Short mmCIF file of C-alpha atoms in Angstrom, two decimals:
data_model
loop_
_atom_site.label_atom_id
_atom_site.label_comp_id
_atom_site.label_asym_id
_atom_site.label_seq_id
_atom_site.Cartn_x
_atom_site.Cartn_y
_atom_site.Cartn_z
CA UNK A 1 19.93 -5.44 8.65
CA UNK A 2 21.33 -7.23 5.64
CA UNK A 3 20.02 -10.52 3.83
CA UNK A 4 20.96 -12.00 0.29
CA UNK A 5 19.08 -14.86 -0.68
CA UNK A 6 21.19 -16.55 -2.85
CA UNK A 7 20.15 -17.92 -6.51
CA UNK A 8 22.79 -20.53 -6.19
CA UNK A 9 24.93 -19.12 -9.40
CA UNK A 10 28.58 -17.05 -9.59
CA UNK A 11 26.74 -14.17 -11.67
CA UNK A 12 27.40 -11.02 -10.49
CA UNK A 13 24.59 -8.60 -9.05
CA UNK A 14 27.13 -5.57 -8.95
CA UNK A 15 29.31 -5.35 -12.07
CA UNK A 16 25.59 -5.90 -14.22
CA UNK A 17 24.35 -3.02 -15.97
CA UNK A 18 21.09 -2.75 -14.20
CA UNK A 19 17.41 -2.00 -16.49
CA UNK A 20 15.04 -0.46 -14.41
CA UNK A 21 11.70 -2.57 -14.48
CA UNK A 22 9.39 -1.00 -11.32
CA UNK A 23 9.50 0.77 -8.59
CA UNK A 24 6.74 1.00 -5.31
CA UNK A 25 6.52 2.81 -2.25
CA UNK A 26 3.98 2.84 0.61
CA UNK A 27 2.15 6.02 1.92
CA UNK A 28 3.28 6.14 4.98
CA UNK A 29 5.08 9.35 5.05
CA UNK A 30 3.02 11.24 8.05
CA UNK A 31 3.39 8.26 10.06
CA UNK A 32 6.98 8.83 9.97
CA UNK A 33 8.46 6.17 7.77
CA UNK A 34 8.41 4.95 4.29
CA UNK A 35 8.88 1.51 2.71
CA UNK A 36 10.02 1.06 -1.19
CA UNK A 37 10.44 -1.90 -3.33
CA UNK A 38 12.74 -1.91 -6.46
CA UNK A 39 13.14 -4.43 -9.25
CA UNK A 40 15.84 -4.48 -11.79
CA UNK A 41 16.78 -6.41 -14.91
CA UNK A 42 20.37 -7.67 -14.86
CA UNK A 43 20.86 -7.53 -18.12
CA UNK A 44 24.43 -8.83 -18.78
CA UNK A 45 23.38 -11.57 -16.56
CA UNK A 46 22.22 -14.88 -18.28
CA UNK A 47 20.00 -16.90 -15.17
CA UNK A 48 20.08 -14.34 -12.56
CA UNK A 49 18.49 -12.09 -14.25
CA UNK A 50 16.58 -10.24 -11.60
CA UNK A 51 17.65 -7.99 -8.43
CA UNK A 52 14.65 -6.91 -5.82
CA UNK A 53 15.90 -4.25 -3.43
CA UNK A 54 13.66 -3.38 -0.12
CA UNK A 55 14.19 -0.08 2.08
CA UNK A 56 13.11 0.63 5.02
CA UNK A 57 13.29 4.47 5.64
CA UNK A 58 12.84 6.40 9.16
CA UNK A 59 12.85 10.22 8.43
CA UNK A 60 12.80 10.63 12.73
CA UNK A 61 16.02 8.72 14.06
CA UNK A 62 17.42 5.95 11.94
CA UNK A 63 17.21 7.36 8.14
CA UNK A 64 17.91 4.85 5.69
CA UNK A 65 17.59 1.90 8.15
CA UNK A 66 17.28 -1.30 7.10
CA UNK A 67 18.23 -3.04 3.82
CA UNK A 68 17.05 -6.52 2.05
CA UNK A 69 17.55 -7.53 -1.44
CA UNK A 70 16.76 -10.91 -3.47
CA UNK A 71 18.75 -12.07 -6.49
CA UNK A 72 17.82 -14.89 -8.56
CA UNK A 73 15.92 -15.59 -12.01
CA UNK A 74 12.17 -15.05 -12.97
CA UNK A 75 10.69 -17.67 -11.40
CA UNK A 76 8.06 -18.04 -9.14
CA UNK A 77 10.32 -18.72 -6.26
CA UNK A 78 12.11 -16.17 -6.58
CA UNK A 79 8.93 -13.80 -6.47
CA UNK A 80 7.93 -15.44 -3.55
CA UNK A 81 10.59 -14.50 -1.79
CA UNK A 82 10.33 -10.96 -2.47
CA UNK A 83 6.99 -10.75 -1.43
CA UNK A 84 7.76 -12.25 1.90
CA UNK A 85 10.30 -9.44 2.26
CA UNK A 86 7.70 -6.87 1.38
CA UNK A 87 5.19 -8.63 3.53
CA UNK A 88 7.42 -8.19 6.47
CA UNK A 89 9.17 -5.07 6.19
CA UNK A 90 6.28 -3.32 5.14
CA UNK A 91 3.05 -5.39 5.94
CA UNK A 92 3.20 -3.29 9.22
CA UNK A 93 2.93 0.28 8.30
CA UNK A 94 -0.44 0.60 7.37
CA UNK A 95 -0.23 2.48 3.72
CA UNK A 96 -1.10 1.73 0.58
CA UNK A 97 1.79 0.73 -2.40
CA UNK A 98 2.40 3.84 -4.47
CA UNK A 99 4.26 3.60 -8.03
CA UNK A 100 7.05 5.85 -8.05
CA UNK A 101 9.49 6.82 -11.34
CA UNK A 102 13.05 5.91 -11.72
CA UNK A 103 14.10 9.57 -10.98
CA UNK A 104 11.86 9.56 -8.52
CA UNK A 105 13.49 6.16 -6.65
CA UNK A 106 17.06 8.00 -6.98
CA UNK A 107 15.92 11.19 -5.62
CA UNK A 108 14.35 9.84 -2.74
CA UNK A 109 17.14 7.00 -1.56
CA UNK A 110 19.95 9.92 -2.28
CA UNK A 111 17.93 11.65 0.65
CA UNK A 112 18.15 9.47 2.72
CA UNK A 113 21.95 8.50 2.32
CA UNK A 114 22.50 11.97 2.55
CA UNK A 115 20.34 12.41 5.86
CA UNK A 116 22.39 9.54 7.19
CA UNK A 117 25.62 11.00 6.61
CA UNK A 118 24.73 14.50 7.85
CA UNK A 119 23.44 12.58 10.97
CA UNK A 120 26.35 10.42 11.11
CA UNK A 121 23.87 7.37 10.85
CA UNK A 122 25.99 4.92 9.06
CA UNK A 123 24.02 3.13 6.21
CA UNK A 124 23.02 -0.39 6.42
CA UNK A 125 25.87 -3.04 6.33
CA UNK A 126 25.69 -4.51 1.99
CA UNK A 127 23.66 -2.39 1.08
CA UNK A 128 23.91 -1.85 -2.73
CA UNK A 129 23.00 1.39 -3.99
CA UNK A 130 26.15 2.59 -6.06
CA UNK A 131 23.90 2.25 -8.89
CA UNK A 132 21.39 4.46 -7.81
CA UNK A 133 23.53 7.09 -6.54
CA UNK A 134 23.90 8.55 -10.47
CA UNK A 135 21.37 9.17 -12.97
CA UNK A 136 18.37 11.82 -13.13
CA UNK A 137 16.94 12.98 -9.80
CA UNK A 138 13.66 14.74 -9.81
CA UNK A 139 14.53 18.63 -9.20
CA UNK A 140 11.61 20.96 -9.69
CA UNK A 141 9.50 22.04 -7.00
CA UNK A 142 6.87 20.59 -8.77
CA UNK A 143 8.33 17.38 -9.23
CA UNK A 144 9.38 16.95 -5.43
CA UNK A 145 5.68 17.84 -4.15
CA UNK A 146 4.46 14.93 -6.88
CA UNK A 147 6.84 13.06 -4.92
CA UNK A 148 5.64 14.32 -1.50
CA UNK A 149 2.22 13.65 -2.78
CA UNK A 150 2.71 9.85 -3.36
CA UNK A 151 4.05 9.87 -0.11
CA UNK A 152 1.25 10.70 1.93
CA UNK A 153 -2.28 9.49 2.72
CA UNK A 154 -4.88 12.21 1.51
CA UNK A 155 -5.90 13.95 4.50
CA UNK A 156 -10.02 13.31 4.66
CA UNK A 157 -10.76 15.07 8.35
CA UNK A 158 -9.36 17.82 10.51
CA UNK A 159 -8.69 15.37 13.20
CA UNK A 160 -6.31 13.58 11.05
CA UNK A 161 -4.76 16.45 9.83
CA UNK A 162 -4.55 17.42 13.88
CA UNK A 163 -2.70 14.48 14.68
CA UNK A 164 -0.69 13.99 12.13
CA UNK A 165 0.60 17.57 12.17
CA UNK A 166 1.28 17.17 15.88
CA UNK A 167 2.72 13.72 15.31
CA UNK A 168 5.35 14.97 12.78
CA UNK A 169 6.69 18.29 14.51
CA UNK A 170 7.23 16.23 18.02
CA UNK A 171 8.93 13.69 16.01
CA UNK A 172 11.29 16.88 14.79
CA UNK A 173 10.12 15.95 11.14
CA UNK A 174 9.58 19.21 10.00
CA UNK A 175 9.08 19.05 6.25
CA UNK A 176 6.41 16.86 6.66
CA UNK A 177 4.49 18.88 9.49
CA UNK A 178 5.24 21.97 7.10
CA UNK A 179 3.80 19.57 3.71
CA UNK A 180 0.44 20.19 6.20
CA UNK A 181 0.43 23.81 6.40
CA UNK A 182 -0.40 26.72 4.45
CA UNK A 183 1.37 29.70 4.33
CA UNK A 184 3.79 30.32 7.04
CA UNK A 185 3.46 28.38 10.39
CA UNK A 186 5.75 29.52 13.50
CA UNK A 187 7.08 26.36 14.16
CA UNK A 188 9.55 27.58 16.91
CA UNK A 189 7.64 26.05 19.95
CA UNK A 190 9.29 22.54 19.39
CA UNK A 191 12.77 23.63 18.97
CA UNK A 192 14.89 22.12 22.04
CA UNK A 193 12.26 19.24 22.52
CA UNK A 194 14.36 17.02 20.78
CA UNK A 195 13.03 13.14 18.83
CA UNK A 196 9.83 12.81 20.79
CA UNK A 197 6.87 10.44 20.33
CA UNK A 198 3.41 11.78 20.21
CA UNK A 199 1.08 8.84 22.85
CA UNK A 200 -1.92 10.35 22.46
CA UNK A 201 -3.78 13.49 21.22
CA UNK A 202 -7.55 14.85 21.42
CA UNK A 203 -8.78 17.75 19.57
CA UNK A 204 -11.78 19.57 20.20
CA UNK A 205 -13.67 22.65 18.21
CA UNK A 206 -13.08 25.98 20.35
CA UNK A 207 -17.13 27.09 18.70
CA UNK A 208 -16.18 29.91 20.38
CA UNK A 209 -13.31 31.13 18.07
CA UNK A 210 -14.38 30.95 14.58
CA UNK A 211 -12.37 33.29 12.39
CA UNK A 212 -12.87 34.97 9.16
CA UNK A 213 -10.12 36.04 6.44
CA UNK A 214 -10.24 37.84 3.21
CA UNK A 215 -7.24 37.82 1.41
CA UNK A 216 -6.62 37.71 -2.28
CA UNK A 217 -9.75 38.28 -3.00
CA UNK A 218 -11.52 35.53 -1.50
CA UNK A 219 -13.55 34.37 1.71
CA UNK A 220 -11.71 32.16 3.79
CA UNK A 221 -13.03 30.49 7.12
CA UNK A 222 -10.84 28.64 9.53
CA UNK A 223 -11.78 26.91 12.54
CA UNK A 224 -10.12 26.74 15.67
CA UNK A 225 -9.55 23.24 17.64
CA UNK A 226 -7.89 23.02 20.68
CA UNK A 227 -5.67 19.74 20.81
CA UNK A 228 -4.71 17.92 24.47
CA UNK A 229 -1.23 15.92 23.89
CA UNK A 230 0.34 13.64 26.11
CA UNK A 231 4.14 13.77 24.44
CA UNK A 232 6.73 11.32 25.34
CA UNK A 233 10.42 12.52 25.25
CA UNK A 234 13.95 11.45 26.55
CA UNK A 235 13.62 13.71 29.82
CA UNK A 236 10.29 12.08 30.85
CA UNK A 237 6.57 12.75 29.52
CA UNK A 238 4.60 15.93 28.97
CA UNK A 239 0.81 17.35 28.57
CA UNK A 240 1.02 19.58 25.49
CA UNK A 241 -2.13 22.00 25.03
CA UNK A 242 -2.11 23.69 21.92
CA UNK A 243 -4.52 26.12 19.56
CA UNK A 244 -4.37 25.00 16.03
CA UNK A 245 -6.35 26.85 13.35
CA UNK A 246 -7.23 24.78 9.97
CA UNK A 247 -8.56 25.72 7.02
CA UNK A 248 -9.11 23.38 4.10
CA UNK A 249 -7.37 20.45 5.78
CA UNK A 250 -3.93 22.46 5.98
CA UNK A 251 -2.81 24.21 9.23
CA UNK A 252 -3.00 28.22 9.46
CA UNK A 253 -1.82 28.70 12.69
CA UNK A 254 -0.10 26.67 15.48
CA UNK A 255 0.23 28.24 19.03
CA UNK A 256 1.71 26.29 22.21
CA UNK A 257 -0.58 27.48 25.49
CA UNK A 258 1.16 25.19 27.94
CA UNK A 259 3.40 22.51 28.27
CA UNK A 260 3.91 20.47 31.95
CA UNK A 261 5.39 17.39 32.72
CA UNK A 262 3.43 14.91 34.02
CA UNK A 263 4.46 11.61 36.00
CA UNK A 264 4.62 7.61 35.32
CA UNK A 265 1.52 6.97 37.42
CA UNK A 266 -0.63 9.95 35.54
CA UNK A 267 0.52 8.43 31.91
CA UNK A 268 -0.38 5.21 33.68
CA UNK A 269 -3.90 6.46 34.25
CA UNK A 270 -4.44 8.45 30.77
CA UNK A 271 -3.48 5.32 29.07
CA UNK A 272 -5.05 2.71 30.85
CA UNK A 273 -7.42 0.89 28.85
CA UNK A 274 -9.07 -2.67 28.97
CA UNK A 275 -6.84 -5.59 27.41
CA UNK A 276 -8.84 -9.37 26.66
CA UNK A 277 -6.56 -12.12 26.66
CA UNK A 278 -7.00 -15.90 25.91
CA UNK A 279 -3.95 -18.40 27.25
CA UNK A 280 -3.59 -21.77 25.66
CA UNK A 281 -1.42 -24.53 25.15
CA UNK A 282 0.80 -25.84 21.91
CA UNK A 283 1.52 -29.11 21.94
CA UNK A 284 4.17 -29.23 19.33
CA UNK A 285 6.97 -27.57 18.60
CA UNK A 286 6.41 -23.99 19.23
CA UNK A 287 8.19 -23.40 16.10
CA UNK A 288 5.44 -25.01 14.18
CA UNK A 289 3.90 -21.23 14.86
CA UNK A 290 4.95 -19.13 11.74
CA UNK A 291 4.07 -16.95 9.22
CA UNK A 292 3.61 -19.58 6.45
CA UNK A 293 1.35 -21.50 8.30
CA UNK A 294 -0.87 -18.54 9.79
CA UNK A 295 -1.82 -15.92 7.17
CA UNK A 296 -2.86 -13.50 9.46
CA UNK A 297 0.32 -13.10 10.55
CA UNK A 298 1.48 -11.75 7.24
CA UNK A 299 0.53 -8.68 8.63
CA UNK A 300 2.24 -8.63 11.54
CA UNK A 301 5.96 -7.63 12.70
CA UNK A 302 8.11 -10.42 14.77
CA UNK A 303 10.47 -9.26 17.31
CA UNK A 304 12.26 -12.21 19.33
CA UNK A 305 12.59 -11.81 23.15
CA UNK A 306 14.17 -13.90 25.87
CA UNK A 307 11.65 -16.68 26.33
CA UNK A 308 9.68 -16.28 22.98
CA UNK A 309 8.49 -14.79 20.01
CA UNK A 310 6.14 -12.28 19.96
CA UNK A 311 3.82 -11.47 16.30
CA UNK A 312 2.44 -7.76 16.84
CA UNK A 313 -0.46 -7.80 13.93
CA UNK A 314 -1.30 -4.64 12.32
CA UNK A 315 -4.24 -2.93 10.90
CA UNK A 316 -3.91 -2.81 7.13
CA UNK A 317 -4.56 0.96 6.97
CA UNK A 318 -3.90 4.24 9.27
CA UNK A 319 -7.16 4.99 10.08
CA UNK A 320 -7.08 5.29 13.35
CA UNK A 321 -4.99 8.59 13.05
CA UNK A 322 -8.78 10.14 11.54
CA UNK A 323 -10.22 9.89 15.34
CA UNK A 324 -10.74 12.16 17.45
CA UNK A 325 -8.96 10.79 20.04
CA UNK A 326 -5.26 9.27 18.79
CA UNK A 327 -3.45 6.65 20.94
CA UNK A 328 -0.02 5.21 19.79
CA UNK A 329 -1.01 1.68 19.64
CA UNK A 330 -3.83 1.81 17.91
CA UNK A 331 -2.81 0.35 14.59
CA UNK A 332 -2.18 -2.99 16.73
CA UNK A 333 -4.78 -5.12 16.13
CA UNK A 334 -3.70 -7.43 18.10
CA UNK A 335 -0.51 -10.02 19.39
CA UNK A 336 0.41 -13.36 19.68
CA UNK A 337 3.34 -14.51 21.69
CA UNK A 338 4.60 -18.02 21.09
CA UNK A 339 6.50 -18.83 24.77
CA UNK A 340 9.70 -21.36 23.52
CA UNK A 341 8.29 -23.78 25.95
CA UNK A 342 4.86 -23.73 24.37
CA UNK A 343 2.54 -21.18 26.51
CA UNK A 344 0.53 -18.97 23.42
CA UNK A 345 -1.05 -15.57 24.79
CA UNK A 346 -3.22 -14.00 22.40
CA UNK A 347 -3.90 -10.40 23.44
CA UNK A 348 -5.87 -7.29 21.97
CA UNK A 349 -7.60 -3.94 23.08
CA UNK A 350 -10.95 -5.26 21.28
CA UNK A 351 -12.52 -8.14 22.16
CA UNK A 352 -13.89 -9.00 18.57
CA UNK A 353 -10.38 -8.86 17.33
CA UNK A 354 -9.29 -11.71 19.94
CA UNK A 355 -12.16 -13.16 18.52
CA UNK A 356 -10.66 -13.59 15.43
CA UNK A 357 -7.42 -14.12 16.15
CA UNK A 358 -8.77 -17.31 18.24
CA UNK A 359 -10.40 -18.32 15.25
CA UNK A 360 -7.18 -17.84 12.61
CA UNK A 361 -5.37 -19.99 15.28
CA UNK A 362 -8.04 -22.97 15.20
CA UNK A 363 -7.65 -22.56 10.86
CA UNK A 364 -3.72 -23.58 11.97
CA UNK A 365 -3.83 -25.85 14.54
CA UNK A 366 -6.78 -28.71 16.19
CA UNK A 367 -8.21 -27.85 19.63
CA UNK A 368 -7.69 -30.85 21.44
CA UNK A 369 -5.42 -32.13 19.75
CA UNK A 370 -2.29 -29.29 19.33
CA UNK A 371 -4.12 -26.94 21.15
CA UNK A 372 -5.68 -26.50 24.37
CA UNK A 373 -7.11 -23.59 25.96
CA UNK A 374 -6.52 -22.66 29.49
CA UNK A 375 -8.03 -19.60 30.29
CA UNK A 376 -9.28 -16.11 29.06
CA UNK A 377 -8.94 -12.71 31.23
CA UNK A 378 -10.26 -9.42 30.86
CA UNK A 379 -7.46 -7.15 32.58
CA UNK A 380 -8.81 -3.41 33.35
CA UNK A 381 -5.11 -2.32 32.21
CA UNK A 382 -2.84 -3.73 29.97
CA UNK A 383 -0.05 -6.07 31.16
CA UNK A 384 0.69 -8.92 28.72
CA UNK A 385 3.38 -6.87 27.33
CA UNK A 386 5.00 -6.56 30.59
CA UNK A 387 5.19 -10.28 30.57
CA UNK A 388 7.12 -10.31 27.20
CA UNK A 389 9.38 -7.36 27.94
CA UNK A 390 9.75 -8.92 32.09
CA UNK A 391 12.13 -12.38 30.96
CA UNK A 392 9.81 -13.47 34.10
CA UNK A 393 10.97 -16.96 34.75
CA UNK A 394 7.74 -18.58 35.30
CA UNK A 395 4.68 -18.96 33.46
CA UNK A 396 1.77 -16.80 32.55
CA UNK A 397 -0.37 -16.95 34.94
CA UNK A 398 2.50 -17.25 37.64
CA UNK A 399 2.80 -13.54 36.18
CA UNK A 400 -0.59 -12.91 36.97
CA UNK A 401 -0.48 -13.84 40.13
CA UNK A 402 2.25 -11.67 41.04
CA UNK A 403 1.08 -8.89 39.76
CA UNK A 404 -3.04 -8.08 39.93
CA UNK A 405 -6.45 -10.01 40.55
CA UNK A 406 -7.80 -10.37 37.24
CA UNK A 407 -11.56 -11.49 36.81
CA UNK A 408 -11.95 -14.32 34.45
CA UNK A 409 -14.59 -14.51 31.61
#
């Protein structure tokens, strides 16, 4: 993904020398993927004086995925525009924006080029990194566990650390799964599973293991959890149990006990949860339903589909990852999709979030006047994506119909 938002001017962005002003990058490393902002002076320029740079890296599948830059002077404008980049490329992962060091920018973006090439992944069509491709790179140990450090959320529970670790060795991310362990951990359990996505994972305290260790001199206690995975891979879905001993929020030990594929109607039935939905009416151009005018959606990533839009809003943090009991799609707060003939379906796994969302909507738009509300359901399993995935020709509740006998609220 490549976009240049022009200044307007001839000057040149790539024969500049380039001053390093900042450099941020979001915490997001355990979930999998990291976002980092850039700015640079242009210094032999005279009114574009500024170049913003936005990566969006995937250390699972896609590497260095998706680049954005803005060019242009130091106006306000121009800031604005780089913050709606950062808003959208970023807004959805969750993390907090960590400063990072000039050698620490280079060393990371080199990583991923390199990644892509090794993976044959080729890099992002315009992307402009020639300049970052020389200069000092971090290369102690030292200085690449800083690094490491800035990109990760401090682990706060065993749970978390549970999850995570899980999360990153189905997603075949092994340095990060390793970052969480101490010592050596036999990691050989995963090899041959391939790029798989952890759906969800509980974790429960075996009391009856508790284990003792002296070593070095000191007393050591680690406790034993037993974790329950439902694993998603490209051969179908599995129930992982698994015997994971921690000790001061780091794995010890990791053991597989069984792992059995399990079928579309039992995921069905561990997943299934209660979805509330409200259906209303636009009446105005469905277009009128954007970002700008709905700040909640800031937040939120938009994917276009066949008959509409669809705004997936995000938590602003990871916490969910700290339960005991991890599902996928927790982070989503909640969607919106904007139908191009005018049909809005706000949906959510919490009712007071739909709640909300009603109420950002009203902030945007007049009941009565633009907006009219036709109905609310409370579905015992979710199905509203469905609808936006389905290109089903009708309406909403046509959909319904068709498909289950919801009770209205």
């Amino acid at each position: 993904m490549f976009k240049v938002i022009d200044g307007g001017l001839s000057e040149s962005a790539s024969t500049s020398r380039k001053k390093f002003i900042s450099a941020h990058l979001t915490n997001t490393r355990l979930m999998g993927v990291v976002g980092v902002s850039v700015c640079w002076e242009l210094e032999e320029n005279v009114r574009e004086t500024r170049l913003f740079q936005f990566f969006y890296l995937d250390y699972e599948e896609m590497g260095y995925d998706t680049y954005e830059e803005v060019l242009g002077d130091e106006s306000e404008e121009t800031l604005a525009q780089a913050e709606e980049i950062e808003d959208r490329l970023m807004g959805g992962l969750g993390g907090e924006l960590r400063e990072i060091s000039e050698k620490e920018l280079r060393s990371l973006i080199q990583d991923y080029i390199y990644m892509n090439r090794k993976a044959g992944i080729m890099d992002p069509p315009g992307n402009r990194t020639e300049h970052i491709l020389s200069g000092e790179v971090i290369e102690t140990l030292q200085e690449k566990n800083a690094l490491m450090d800035k990109e990760c959320e401090e682990i706060v529970n065993d749970h978390q650390l549970i999850n995570y670790f899980i999360m990153r060795c189905v997603g075949n991310d092994l340095p990060a799964a390793r970052y969480l362990t101490s010592g050596f951990v036999d990691l050989r359990d995963f090899r041959g599973m391939g790029t798989s996505t952890l759906v969800m994972n509980s974790s429960d305290l075996d009391s009856s293991e508790l284990r003792t260790d002296i070593g070095n001199g000191s007393f050591t206690t680690g406790k034993v959890y037993i974790a329950r995975s439902l694993i998603e891979t490209d051969r179908g879905s599995y129930h992982m149990e698994s015997e994971i001993e921690v000790e001061s929020f780091k794995v010890r030990s990791f053991s597989m006990i069984s792992l059995e594929p399990v079928s579309d109607m039992e995921v069905n039935f561990m997943t299934r949860r209660d979805e509330y939905v409200s259906l209303l009416d636009l009446d105005t151009d469905p277009w009128e339903f954007c970002k700008e005018r709905m700040p909640i959606l800031k937040r939120s990533q938009e994917t276009r589909y066949a008959t509409g839009r669809l705004f997936m809003v995000f938590y602003s943090d990871n916490d969910h990852v700290r339960e005991q009991v991890y599902r996928i799609y927790d982070d989503v707060f909640g969607s919106y999709f904007i139908t191009d003939f005018g049909e809005l379906i706000l949906f959510s796994f919490n009712r007071e979030n739909l709640h909300i969302m009603e109420e950002s909507l009203l902030q945007a738009f007049t009941e009565g006047d633009d907006l009219f509300m036709v109905s609310r359901y409370n579905f015992s399993m979710p199905i509203c994506y469905e609808y936006v995935r389905s290109e089903f020709p009708g309406d909403f509740e046509d959909f319904v119909e068709m498909v289950s006998e919801p009770e209205k609220i």
